[in-house]
Amino acid sequence: MKTPIFDFLNEYKNKNSIRFHMPGHKGIGPVELSAVSKYDITEITGADFLFSTSNEGIICESEKNAEKLFDSAVTAYSTEGSTLAIKTMLFLAVKGRRRKVLAARNVHKAFINACALIDIEVDWLYPKEAISSLCSMKLSAFDLDNALASYKNEELPSAVYVTTPDYLGNMLDIKSLSEVCKRYNIPLLVDNAHGAYLNFLSENLHPLANGADMCCDSAHKTLPCLTGGAYLHISKNTRDEYKSKANVKESMQIFATTSPSYLILESLDLCNKILEDKDYSDRLNKLCKRLKKLKEEIRSIGFNVINNPYSEPLKIVILTNGLGINGKELLCSLEKMNIYCEYADISAVILMISPDNNENDFNALLSALKDIKNSAKEKISSDNAFDDGFLIHPAEQKMSIRDALFSKAEKISVDDALGRICTSPVSICPPCIPLAVSGEVFDKNTINLLKKYSIFSVNVVQ
Ligand SMILES: Cc1ncc(COP(=O)(O)O)c(C=O)c1O
């Protein structure tokens, strides 16, 4: 597979041209980054433009390579993460239609901000049972069908929006959810920020291969790609209006910078070559098998690791309840041994693995966990606040997300928040899943939840 963006940049670098164009570093400074700066340019002649609607150019050619890999009708690169792709897919879904979306409640805050920008009304699907983390939410085809059946025809939402895999690696059954959506002729949009690699498993678990109409993938989260690199994919089996590449590009540029990073574009371009090679899927599938065993090994040390048929293979989620050490303490202990994880809250530590990790990494992890387990025996942590799980109740939505976010705000103590309206979504980042959404009234349930997550002040409408 060719790498048209990288090849262009490499040739340009080798020409040692006089650079009378942006960026200001002229391919030289800062000295420490000079090897990288040489590849960092702007839209000079021949470099194409990310939001060009023409069917030619090096970026277009590279995106066509990605389309082949993901078997999509359109794949558009984002240098601003899935965050930009989420805004774009929502815009595409509601343009010329009712600005209403039905969404599973465990959304990333990028979704809320997009809804504020585009002025989308959201109907929420809430978890039916107690959950131990805001990140996760089960949603069956039966529940989705019931929710859609409750609408009068003329009030149906313009899209259904779900997040899978979630931050804890749980996956929804996209095949059955998409069948429901198709029956109602409503597109299924998937936040697949954590699941770009699913396309390369021996059983393809990527949302596009399983019936989603559009999805975003943060290439940078799981693939060998620089931070910020992401895709918006449009399915071959969706409405024709979404499959117009020009329409996708015109929609994306509304929300995007006019200076997309060529370094990120190059890394997306080079990533195609890696992904095309059978060696990548071989390494990936081998790693999945290895991680199954590694999870067993971690379990045998005495840690509880999430493992269910719906969990994605590349995440290790260590649950710490009942271990005498909480998630945050475990994270700190690992960091003291130079092992850095993705995230921890009180009850869990999340590790993200890729084929670029190796056996030395796994051995170091196992040895560190053994040491920590042994020293934790003497120490009993009192923090088991999440042991019983919690319920998220539907909160009263008193203002639209947009009106609330644009309102004059004041910061107050959570203790004074009862009955007040939330302005900016309240979340801890990561995982950036809002505990309270703009426009919602703070009730006792939400206030208790905020305190559980050690959030003690909030922004409310004045
Ligand atoms: C579930 C989910 N969706 C969307 C995003 C935003 O992705 P990005 O950082 O690529 O913009 C994140 C980021 O962590 C995420 O966890």
XYZ file of C-alpha atoms and ligand atoms in Angstrom:
478
model
C 0.000 0.000 0.000
C 1.325 3.463 -0.906
C 1.815 6.192 1.683
C 1.109 9.305 -0.428
C 1.158 11.853 2.399
C 4.367 10.602 3.956
C 6.041 10.194 0.530
C 5.224 13.804 -0.397
C 6.558 15.120 2.904
C 9.668 12.970 2.763
C 10.480 14.231 -0.715
C 9.882 17.809 0.396
C 12.150 17.324 3.415
C 14.927 15.897 1.238
C 14.755 18.865 -1.177
C 15.855 21.222 1.646
C 13.610 23.888 0.124
C 13.547 27.475 1.334
C 10.396 27.584 3.462
C 8.577 30.895 3.031
C 5.387 29.385 4.442
C 3.881 28.341 7.760
C 4.760 26.984 10.326
C 7.173 29.493 11.824
C 9.735 26.848 12.802
C 10.730 26.480 9.091
C 11.501 22.808 9.628
C 14.317 23.670 12.061
C 13.315 24.547 15.614
C 12.845 23.768 18.378
C 16.159 21.939 18.088
C 14.999 19.015 20.251
C 12.165 18.353 17.797
C 13.974 19.155 14.566
C 13.721 15.579 13.265
C 9.944 15.909 13.502
C 9.661 19.586 12.466
C 11.030 18.776 9.015
C 7.842 16.800 8.357
C 5.536 19.511 9.660
C 4.158 21.726 6.910
C 1.087 23.610 5.784
C -0.978 23.377 2.603
C 1.798 24.127 0.097
C 1.381 23.196 -3.566
C 0.851 19.458 -3.848
C 0.086 18.943 -0.136
C -3.699 18.806 -0.684
C -6.144 20.164 1.954
C -7.882 17.985 4.521
C -11.306 19.455 3.788
C -10.974 19.564 0.024
C -14.084 18.243 -1.704
C -12.147 17.173 -4.769
C -11.629 13.508 -5.458
C -7.889 13.906 -5.917
C -4.780 14.730 -3.919
C -2.496 12.957 -1.468
C -4.895 13.117 1.499
C -7.802 11.880 -0.590
C -5.615 9.045 -1.899
C -4.550 8.096 1.622
C -8.149 8.163 2.863
C -9.071 5.820 0.002
C -6.490 3.397 1.399
C -8.189 3.630 4.800
C -11.589 3.075 3.133
C -10.278 -0.188 1.706
C -8.987 -1.289 5.093
C -12.240 -0.505 6.914
C -14.502 -1.442 3.983
C -16.283 1.894 4.338
C -18.066 4.090 1.803
C -16.223 7.099 3.217
C -13.422 7.402 5.730
C -12.498 10.965 6.628
C -9.385 11.703 8.663
C -9.563 13.888 11.749
C -6.496 15.456 13.313
C -8.647 16.551 16.255
C -9.549 13.147 17.598
C -12.918 11.470 17.713
C -14.174 14.714 19.229
C -14.297 16.274 15.742
C -15.723 13.112 14.180
C -18.525 13.042 16.782
C -19.577 16.609 15.960
C -19.501 15.772 12.271
C -21.548 12.587 12.456
C -24.184 14.256 14.624
C -24.352 17.185 12.223
C -24.753 14.826 9.258
C -27.492 12.891 11.043
C -29.664 15.885 11.974
C -29.053 18.182 8.990
C -32.427 18.886 7.411
C -34.172 16.705 10.026
C -35.475 16.897 13.590
C -32.574 17.879 15.848
C -33.283 15.083 18.297
C -31.097 12.062 19.132
C -31.733 9.054 21.366
C -28.506 8.292 23.245
C -27.284 5.794 25.824
C -26.382 7.826 28.926
C -22.694 6.805 29.190
C -21.634 9.310 26.519
C -18.284 11.066 26.469
C -18.591 14.804 27.071
C -17.632 15.445 23.431
C -21.180 14.330 22.643
C -22.712 16.879 25.044
C -20.579 19.701 23.668
C -21.545 18.717 20.115
C -25.230 18.773 21.087
C -24.789 22.257 22.550
C -23.077 23.506 19.399
C -25.600 21.979 17.007
C -28.567 22.528 19.363
C -29.580 18.886 19.529
C -32.227 17.703 21.960
C -31.279 14.408 23.608
C -33.563 11.680 24.887
C -31.558 9.455 27.208
C -31.514 5.708 27.595
C -30.571 4.959 31.210
C -29.056 1.786 32.654
C -31.782 -0.455 34.052
C -29.721 -1.875 36.889
C -27.189 -0.652 39.414
C -23.820 0.033 37.834
C -20.400 0.184 39.429
C -19.080 2.805 37.036
C -20.584 5.587 34.982
C -18.514 4.361 32.063
C -20.646 1.315 31.409
C -24.171 0.747 30.333
C -25.886 -2.372 29.070
C -28.331 -1.804 26.256
C -30.227 -4.687 24.683
C -32.035 -4.689 21.355
C -35.222 -5.316 23.338
C -34.739 -2.141 25.407
C -33.902 -0.073 22.347
C -36.932 -1.425 20.509
C -39.173 -0.540 23.468
C -37.731 2.958 23.631
C -38.270 3.589 19.912
C -41.747 2.057 19.990
C -42.777 4.624 22.611
C -42.441 7.512 20.107
C -45.191 8.740 17.824
C -43.923 8.376 14.275
C -43.517 12.085 13.701
C -41.506 12.457 16.918
C -38.935 9.743 16.324
C -35.326 10.854 16.858
C -33.077 11.393 13.839
C -30.428 9.010 15.169
C -29.586 6.514 17.882
C -26.166 7.076 19.495
C -24.230 4.546 21.558
C -20.723 4.221 22.969
C -18.989 0.906 22.459
C -16.498 -0.262 23.573
C -16.841 1.790 26.721
C -13.969 2.949 28.896
C -14.049 -0.338 30.813
C -13.895 -2.340 27.585
C -17.517 -3.545 27.592
C -19.036 -3.923 24.162
C -22.623 -3.671 22.996
C -24.184 -6.026 20.497
C -24.134 -3.658 17.527
C -25.559 -6.286 15.182
C -28.841 -6.577 17.060
C -29.044 -2.845 17.891
C -28.548 -1.969 14.228
C -31.306 -4.377 13.194
C -33.701 -2.493 15.466
C -32.576 0.863 14.063
C -33.047 -0.380 10.500
C -36.632 -1.393 11.298
C -37.342 2.192 12.338
C -35.239 3.597 9.475
C -33.070 5.478 11.959
C -29.279 5.578 11.566
C -27.139 4.053 14.310
C -24.154 6.225 15.239
C -21.395 4.634 17.283
C -18.708 6.233 19.401
C -16.064 3.597 18.718
C -13.246 5.820 19.990
C -11.724 2.829 21.800
C -12.260 0.245 19.084
C -10.411 1.073 15.839
C -8.425 -2.160 16.154
C -11.597 -4.298 16.322
C -11.602 -4.239 12.513
C -8.449 -6.361 12.445
C -9.461 -9.188 14.774
C -10.013 -12.642 13.292
C -13.708 -12.089 14.077
C -14.348 -8.532 12.894
C -16.009 -6.749 15.823
C -15.809 -3.244 14.363
C -19.172 -1.391 14.437
C -19.122 -0.770 10.684
C -18.805 -4.488 9.961
C -21.760 -5.121 12.267
C -24.354 -2.705 10.942
C -23.539 0.791 12.269
C -24.307 3.621 9.835
C -21.466 5.864 10.999
C -18.807 5.645 13.644
C -15.789 7.462 14.945
C -12.530 5.695 15.843
C -9.698 7.362 17.722
C -6.857 5.767 15.752
C -4.479 7.168 18.370
C -6.060 5.219 21.237
C -5.354 1.702 19.971
C -3.436 1.902 16.670
C 0.145 2.994 15.988
C -0.836 6.607 15.298
C 0.027 9.993 16.815
C -2.326 11.522 19.383
C -5.192 13.325 17.686
C -5.435 10.973 14.702
C -8.968 9.649 14.211
C -11.430 8.484 11.566
C -15.031 9.206 10.757
C -16.313 6.154 8.898
C -19.516 6.049 6.856
C -20.974 2.641 6.070
C -21.552 1.362 2.553
C -25.017 0.318 3.720
C -26.366 3.651 4.879
C -28.356 6.481 3.275
C -26.843 7.897 0.092
C -26.779 11.438 1.521
C -24.207 10.376 4.143
C -22.075 8.629 1.549
C -21.184 11.807 -0.315
C -17.548 12.450 0.567
C -17.959 16.126 -0.348
C -20.841 16.401 2.127
C -18.784 14.738 4.871
C -15.844 17.077 4.243
C -18.044 20.189 4.107
C -19.688 19.142 7.370
C -16.427 18.375 9.156
C -14.779 21.661 8.234
C -17.559 23.580 10.055
C -16.130 22.418 13.379
C -12.462 21.983 12.547
C -9.262 23.988 12.510
C -8.053 25.238 9.134
C -4.549 24.146 10.187
C -4.791 20.375 10.557
C -1.493 18.822 11.650
C 0.405 17.193 8.805
C 2.337 15.153 11.346
C -0.909 13.528 12.421
C -2.022 13.089 8.809
C 1.287 11.404 8.029
C 0.896 9.067 10.961
C -2.613 8.103 9.790
C -1.121 7.554 6.339
C 1.740 5.368 7.608
C -0.692 3.522 9.853
C -2.532 2.261 6.737
C 0.609 0.499 5.603
C 1.055 -1.182 8.978
C -2.594 -2.226 9.144
C -2.593 -3.644 5.622
C 0.279 -5.980 6.450
C -0.905 -9.404 7.565
C 1.782 -9.194 10.223
C -0.339 -6.609 12.103
C -3.448 -8.777 12.384
C -1.256 -11.790 13.208
C 0.430 -9.863 16.021
C -2.923 -8.523 17.185
C -4.603 -11.921 17.303
C -1.585 -13.454 18.991
C -1.677 -10.661 21.562
C -5.372 -11.322 22.272
C -4.531 -14.932 23.129
C -1.591 -13.811 25.276
C -3.793 -11.323 27.140
C -6.329 -14.027 27.954
C -3.517 -15.872 29.694
C -2.138 -12.697 31.279
C -5.552 -11.944 32.774
C -5.551 -15.449 34.266
C -2.077 -14.843 35.664
C -3.192 -11.569 37.245
C -6.191 -13.373 38.693
C -3.980 -16.067 40.157
C -2.068 -13.368 42.066
C -5.369 -12.481 43.714
C -6.691 -9.567 41.649
C -10.106 -9.612 40.069
C -9.987 -8.895 36.325
C -13.070 -8.192 34.226
C -13.569 -10.973 31.761
C -16.893 -11.519 30.099
C -17.846 -12.403 26.541
C -18.637 -8.732 25.922
C -15.310 -7.284 26.997
C -12.839 -6.165 24.364
C -9.576 -8.066 24.412
C -7.025 -5.246 24.633
C -8.147 -3.741 27.935
C -7.196 -5.102 31.314
C -9.547 -3.850 33.995
C -8.402 -4.789 37.482
C -11.175 -4.509 40.053
C -9.862 -3.745 43.501
C -12.918 -4.171 45.705
C -12.137 -6.342 48.716
C -8.392 -6.343 48.067
C -7.303 -4.059 50.866
C -6.193 -1.490 48.329
C -8.346 0.780 46.194
C -7.914 1.545 42.494
C -6.155 4.860 42.977
C -3.744 3.359 45.507
C -2.971 0.526 43.095
C -2.302 3.041 40.308
C 0.121 4.983 42.566
C 1.929 1.822 43.605
C 2.373 0.782 39.964
C 3.661 4.244 39.055
C 6.293 3.981 41.782
C 7.506 0.936 39.850
C 7.528 2.951 36.608
C 4.348 1.342 35.245
C 1.813 3.881 34.024
C -1.808 2.930 33.389
C -4.633 4.608 31.507
C -6.920 5.426 34.420
C -8.043 4.481 37.895
C -10.982 5.276 40.076
C -11.694 3.944 43.541
C -12.713 0.501 42.389
C -10.759 -0.197 39.201
C -7.526 0.343 37.300
C -7.601 0.316 33.507
C -4.651 -0.754 31.379
C -4.669 -0.347 27.611
C -2.464 -2.789 25.712
C -1.419 -2.855 22.059
C 0.750 -5.078 19.866
C 3.563 -2.619 20.589
C 3.686 -3.808 24.197
C 5.858 -6.851 24.760
C 6.551 -9.773 27.070
C 8.958 -7.683 29.190
C 6.112 -5.247 29.892
C 3.827 -8.098 30.964
C 6.475 -9.666 33.201
C 7.141 -6.312 34.865
C 3.404 -5.894 35.474
C 3.030 -9.352 36.986
C 6.020 -8.899 39.235
C 4.783 -5.466 40.401
C 1.289 -6.809 41.103
C 2.748 -9.669 43.168
C 4.747 -7.195 45.281
C 1.755 -4.917 45.732
C -0.534 -7.802 46.670
C 1.892 -8.998 49.311
C 2.266 -5.583 50.915
C -1.487 -4.907 50.676
C -2.208 -7.869 52.939
C -1.167 -5.849 55.959
C -3.139 -2.797 54.939
C -6.921 -2.570 54.848
C -8.294 0.266 52.784
C -11.491 1.771 54.186
C -12.610 3.039 50.817
C -15.212 0.703 49.405
C -17.700 3.386 48.437
C -18.540 1.722 45.133
C -18.988 -1.826 46.378
C -22.751 -1.919 46.001
C -22.909 -0.036 42.704
C -25.318 2.815 42.127
C -28.271 3.763 39.990
C -28.420 6.785 37.737
C -31.919 8.196 37.818
C -33.272 10.281 34.990
C -32.794 13.888 36.087
C -35.287 16.610 35.225
C -34.185 18.485 32.077
C -35.282 22.069 32.626
C -33.359 23.773 29.814
C -31.909 22.613 26.516
C -28.248 21.597 26.614
C -27.430 24.573 24.418
C -29.375 27.173 26.424
C -27.884 25.907 29.684
C -24.319 25.895 28.380
C -24.709 29.411 26.961
C -26.308 30.789 30.166
C -24.570 33.046 32.645
C -23.055 30.733 35.223
C -21.839 30.760 38.795
C -19.707 28.234 40.653
C -21.284 26.957 43.874
C -20.706 24.215 46.425
C -22.371 20.895 45.651
C -24.136 21.246 49.028
C -26.006 24.280 47.675
C -26.781 22.774 44.267
C -30.146 21.125 45.027
C -32.735 22.413 42.542
C -30.208 24.446 40.515
C -29.619 23.911 36.790
C -26.307 22.492 35.534
C -24.483 24.655 32.957
C -21.276 22.894 31.877
C -21.360 19.084 32.005
C -19.820 17.809 35.245
C -17.271 15.068 34.716
C -13.913 13.768 35.795
C -11.430 13.474 32.930
C -10.674 10.791 32.080
C -13.147 9.164 31.532
C -15.075 12.423 30.819
C -18.512 10.838 31.196
C -20.819 13.530 32.565
C -22.368 12.884 35.969
C -24.648 15.832 35.305
C -25.582 17.141 31.877
C -26.146 20.800 30.940
C -29.774 21.784 31.513
C -30.434 19.081 34.143
C -31.632 19.983 37.615
C -29.334 18.819 40.423
C -31.338 16.410 42.563
C -30.340 14.437 45.669
C -29.291 11.438 43.604
C -26.915 13.457 41.416
C -25.494 15.344 44.382
C -24.706 12.063 46.168
C -23.048 10.776 43.021
C -20.915 13.899 42.690
C -19.720 13.496 46.254
C -18.905 9.837 45.618
C -16.655 11.023 42.810
C -15.181 13.743 45.086
C -16.653 16.615 43.094
C -17.486 19.394 45.526
C -18.304 22.404 43.322
C -20.390 22.801 40.178
C -21.324 25.487 37.649
C -25.002 26.380 37.702
C -27.233 28.776 35.766
C -27.306 32.110 37.576
C -15.624 7.036 24.736
C -14.864 8.203 24.184
N -15.385 8.901 23.172
C -14.753 9.952 22.629
C -13.540 10.370 23.118
C -12.858 11.541 22.492
O -11.827 11.054 21.695
P -10.585 11.939 21.227
O -9.731 12.159 22.434
O -9.939 11.109 20.176
O -11.129 13.216 20.695
C -12.951 9.681 24.187
C -11.655 10.099 24.731
O -11.135 9.607 25.681
C -13.636 8.564 24.735
O -13.121 7.871 25.776
